[in-house]
JSON list of C-alpha atoms in Angstrom, two decimals:
[
{"chain": "A", "resi": 1, "resn": "MET", "atom": "CA", "xyz": [0.00, 0.00, 0.00]},
{"chain": "A", "resi": 2, "resn": "ILE", "atom": "CA", "xyz": [0.97, 3.60, -0.58]},
{"chain": "A", "resi": 3, "resn": "ILE", "atom": "CA", "xyz": [0.48, 6.74, 1.50]},
{"chain": "A", "resi": 4, "resn": "GLY", "atom": "CA", "xyz": [-0.24, 9.87, -0.50]},
{"chain": "A", "resi": 5, "resn": "ASN", "atom": "CA", "xyz": [-1.88, 13.28, -0.65]},
{"chain": "A", "resi": 6, "resn": "VAL", "atom": "CA", "xyz": [-4.82, 13.95, -2.95]},
{"chain": "A", "resi": 7, "resn": "VAL", "atom": "CA", "xyz": [-3.76, 16.91, -5.10]},
{"chain": "A", "resi": 8, "resn": "GLY", "atom": "CA", "xyz": [-6.38, 17.04, -7.85]},
{"chain": "A", "resi": 9, "resn": "ASN", "atom": "CA", "xyz": [-9.24, 15.55, -9.87]},
{"chain": "A", "resi": 10, "resn": "VAL", "atom": "CA", "xyz": [-9.36, 13.94, -13.30]},
{"chain": "A", "resi": 11, "resn": "TRP", "atom": "CA", "xyz": [-12.35, 14.42, -15.61]},
{"chain": "A", "resi": 12, "resn": "ALA", "atom": "CA", "xyz": [-12.65, 12.18, -18.64]},
{"chain": "A", "resi": 13, "resn": "THR", "atom": "CA", "xyz": [-15.78, 12.40, -20.77]},
{"chain": "A", "resi": 14, "resn": "ARG", "atom": "CA", "xyz": [-14.66, 9.50, -22.96]},
{"chain": "A", "resi": 15, "resn": "LYS", "atom": "CA", "xyz": [-13.33, 6.44, -21.18]},
{"chain": "A", "resi": 16, "resn": "ASN", "atom": "CA", "xyz": [-13.67, 2.68, -20.97]},
{"chain": "A", "resi": 17, "resn": "ASP", "atom": "CA", "xyz": [-17.09, 1.56, -19.71]},
{"chain": "A", "resi": 18, "resn": "SER", "atom": "CA", "xyz": [-15.48, -0.09, -16.66]},
{"chain": "A", "resi": 19, "resn": "LEU", "atom": "CA", "xyz": [-14.55, 3.40, -15.40]},
{"chain": "A", "resi": 20, "resn": "THR", "atom": "CA", "xyz": [-18.08, 4.81, -15.59]},
{"chain": "A", "resi": 21, "resn": "GLY", "atom": "CA", "xyz": [-19.17, 6.15, -12.22]},
{"chain": "A", "resi": 22, "resn": "LEU", "atom": "CA", "xyz": [-15.68, 6.12, -10.70]},
{"chain": "A", "resi": 23, "resn": "LYS", "atom": "CA", "xyz": [-14.26, 9.30, -9.20]},
{"chain": "A", "resi": 24, "resn": "LEU", "atom": "CA", "xyz": [-10.65, 9.66, -10.38]},
{"chain": "A", "resi": 25, "resn": "MET", "atom": "CA", "xyz": [-8.18, 11.58, -8.22]},
{"chain": "A", "resi": 26, "resn": "ILE", "atom": "CA", "xyz": [-4.55, 12.62, -8.62]},
{"chain": "A", "resi": 27, "resn": "VAL", "atom": "CA", "xyz": [-2.48, 11.35, -5.69]},
{"chain": "A", "resi": 28, "resn": "GLN", "atom": "CA", "xyz": [1.09, 12.38, -4.87]},
{"chain": "A", "resi": 29, "resn": "ARG", "atom": "CA", "xyz": [2.98, 9.57, -3.15]},
{"chain": "A", "resi": 30, "resn": "LEU", "atom": "CA", "xyz": [4.65, 10.44, 0.17]},
{"chain": "A", "resi": 31, "resn": "ASP", "atom": "CA", "xyz": [7.71, 9.02, 1.87]},
{"chain": "A", "resi": 32, "resn": "VAL", "atom": "CA", "xyz": [6.60, 9.71, 5.44]},
{"chain": "A", "resi": 33, "resn": "CYS", "atom": "CA", "xyz": [9.91, 8.59, 6.97]},
{"chain": "A", "resi": 34, "resn": "ARG", "atom": "CA", "xyz": [11.90, 11.14, 4.97]},
{"chain": "A", "resi": 35, "resn": "GLY", "atom": "CA", "xyz": [9.14, 13.73, 4.63]},
{"chain": "A", "resi": 36, "resn": "GLU", "atom": "CA", "xyz": [9.50, 13.73, 0.83]},
{"chain": "A", "resi": 37, "resn": "GLU", "atom": "CA", "xyz": [6.91, 13.99, -1.90]},
{"chain": "A", "resi": 38, "resn": "LYS", "atom": "CA", "xyz": [7.34, 11.55, -4.77]},
{"chain": "A", "resi": 39, "resn": "GLU", "atom": "CA", "xyz": [5.66, 10.93, -8.15]},
{"chain": "A", "resi": 40, "resn": "SER", "atom": "CA", "xyz": [1.97, 11.51, -8.73]},
{"chain": "A", "resi": 41, "resn": "PHE", "atom": "CA", "xyz": [-0.53, 9.06, -10.24]},
{"chain": "A", "resi": 42, "resn": "VAL", "atom": "CA", "xyz": [-4.26, 8.61, -10.84]},
{"chain": "A", "resi": 43, "resn": "ALA", "atom": "CA", "xyz": [-6.32, 6.48, -8.45]},
{"chain": "A", "resi": 44, "resn": "ALA", "atom": "CA", "xyz": [-9.99, 5.53, -8.36]},
{"chain": "A", "resi": 45, "resn": "ASP", "atom": "CA", "xyz": [-11.60, 6.85, -5.17]},
{"chain": "A", "resi": 46, "resn": "LEU", "atom": "CA", "xyz": [-13.83, 4.42, -3.25]},
{"chain": "A", "resi": 47, "resn": "VAL", "atom": "CA", "xyz": [-14.08, 6.38, 0.01]},
{"chain": "A", "resi": 48, "resn": "GLY", "atom": "CA", "xyz": [-14.96, 9.97, -0.96]},
{"chain": "A", "resi": 49, "resn": "ALA", "atom": "CA", "xyz": [-11.55, 11.55, -0.44]},
{"chain": "A", "resi": 50, "resn": "GLY", "atom": "CA", "xyz": [-11.08, 15.22, -1.21]},
{"chain": "A", "resi": 51, "resn": "ILE", "atom": "CA", "xyz": [-8.22, 17.42, -2.32]},
{"chain": "A", "resi": 52, "resn": "GLY", "atom": "CA", "xyz": [-5.75, 17.97, 0.53]},
{"chain": "A", "resi": 53, "resn": "GLU", "atom": "CA", "xyz": [-6.52, 14.72, 2.34]},
{"chain": "A", "resi": 54, "resn": "ARG", "atom": "CA", "xyz": [-3.89, 12.11, 3.16]},
{"chain": "A", "resi": 55, "resn": "VAL", "atom": "CA", "xyz": [-4.98, 8.72, 1.85]},
{"chain": "A", "resi": 56, "resn": "LEU", "atom": "CA", "xyz": [-4.11, 5.02, 1.77]},
{"chain": "A", "resi": 57, "resn": "VAL", "atom": "CA", "xyz": [-3.89, 3.55, -1.73]},
{"chain": "A", "resi": 58, "resn": "ALA", "atom": "CA", "xyz": [-3.94, -0.09, -2.83]},
{"chain": "A", "resi": 59, "resn": "THR", "atom": "CA", "xyz": [-2.15, -0.87, -6.10]},
{"chain": "A", "resi": 60, "resn": "GLY", "atom": "CA", "xyz": [-1.94, -3.69, -8.60]},
{"chain": "A", "resi": 61, "resn": "SER", "atom": "CA", "xyz": [-4.39, -6.57, -8.33]},
{"chain": "A", "resi": 62, "resn": "ALA", "atom": "CA", "xyz": [-5.25, -5.51, -4.75]},
{"chain": "A", "resi": 63, "resn": "ALA", "atom": "CA", "xyz": [-6.78, -2.33, -6.21]},
{"chain": "A", "resi": 64, "resn": "ARG", "atom": "CA", "xyz": [-9.50, -4.46, -7.82]},
{"chain": "A", "resi": 65, "resn": "GLN", "atom": "CA", "xyz": [-10.48, -6.59, -4.81]},
{"chain": "A", "resi": 66, "resn": "SER", "atom": "CA", "xyz": [-13.56, -4.54, -3.97]},
{"chain": "A", "resi": 67, "resn": "GLU", "atom": "CA", "xyz": [-16.80, -6.18, -5.12]},
{"chain": "A", "resi": 68, "resn": "ASN", "atom": "CA", "xyz": [-17.62, -3.53, -7.73]},
{"chain": "A", "resi": 69, "resn": "MET", "atom": "CA", "xyz": [-14.04, -3.19, -9.04]},
{"chain": "A", "resi": 70, "resn": "GLN", "atom": "CA", "xyz": [-13.22, -6.73, -10.17]},
{"chain": "A", "resi": 71, "resn": "HIS", "atom": "CA", "xyz": [-13.50, -5.96, -13.89]},
{"chain": "A", "resi": 72, "resn": "SER", "atom": "CA", "xyz": [-12.34, -2.34, -13.81]},
{"chain": "A", "resi": 73, "resn": "LEU", "atom": "CA", "xyz": [-9.24, -1.21, -15.66]},
{"chain": "A", "resi": 74, "resn": "VAL", "atom": "CA", "xyz": [-7.53, 0.37, -12.64]},
{"chain": "A", "resi": 75, "resn": "ASP", "atom": "CA", "xyz": [-4.21, -0.26, -10.93]},
{"chain": "A", "resi": 76, "resn": "ALA", "atom": "CA", "xyz": [-4.60, 2.16, -7.99]},
{"chain": "A", "resi": 77, "resn": "THR", "atom": "CA", "xyz": [-7.56, 2.63, -5.65]},
{"chain": "A", "resi": 78, "resn": "ILE", "atom": "CA", "xyz": [-7.99, 4.97, -2.69]},
{"chain": "A", "resi": 79, "resn": "ILE", "atom": "CA", "xyz": [-9.17, 2.67, 0.10]},
{"chain": "A", "resi": 80, "resn": "GLY", "atom": "CA", "xyz": [-8.85, 4.87, 3.18]},
{"chain": "A", "resi": 81, "resn": "ILE", "atom": "CA", "xyz": [-8.52, 8.41, 4.49]},
{"chain": "A", "resi": 82, "resn": "ILE", "atom": "CA", "xyz": [-5.71, 8.69, 7.04]},
{"chain": "A", "resi": 83, "resn": "ASP", "atom": "CA", "xyz": [-6.38, 10.48, 10.33]},
{"chain": "A", "resi": 84, "resn": "GLU", "atom": "CA", "xyz": [-2.89, 10.27, 11.82]},
{"chain": "A", "resi": 85, "resn": "ILE", "atom": "CA", "xyz": [0.57, 8.83, 11.12]},
{"chain": "A", "resi": 86, "resn": "ASP", "atom": "CA", "xyz": [3.05, 8.12, 13.91]},
{"chain": "A", "resi": 87, "resn": "VAL", "atom": "CA", "xyz": [6.63, 7.43, 12.79]},
{"chain": "A", "resi": 88, "resn": "SER", "atom": "CA", "xyz": [9.32, 6.52, 15.31]},
{"chain": "A", "resi": 89, "resn": "ASP", "atom": "CA", "xyz": [12.50, 8.64, 15.23]},
{"chain": "A", "resi": 90, "resn": "GLU", "atom": "CA", "xyz": [14.61, 5.55, 15.96]},
{"chain": "A", "resi": 91, "resn": "SER", "atom": "CA", "xyz": [16.58, 4.07, 13.06]}
]
């Protein structure tokens, strides 16, 4: 799984039928241990996340494990909105 920040929306009027009804968001991956922002990618939103929220993202085949996603052409799905992250300072 990936931790990221939602930074935008994607609107696509023409798309594969398996994407109909899905909310597509732009997520910027975070390295919470180093405090660095990484690459951004598009993820289908299953939990109603909004811009500025920190989210948990499933990728690959795990992104399609939800009942209504099994035949969708997605490889990243927002599966949770994060309330808090606690990282130990010990290395």
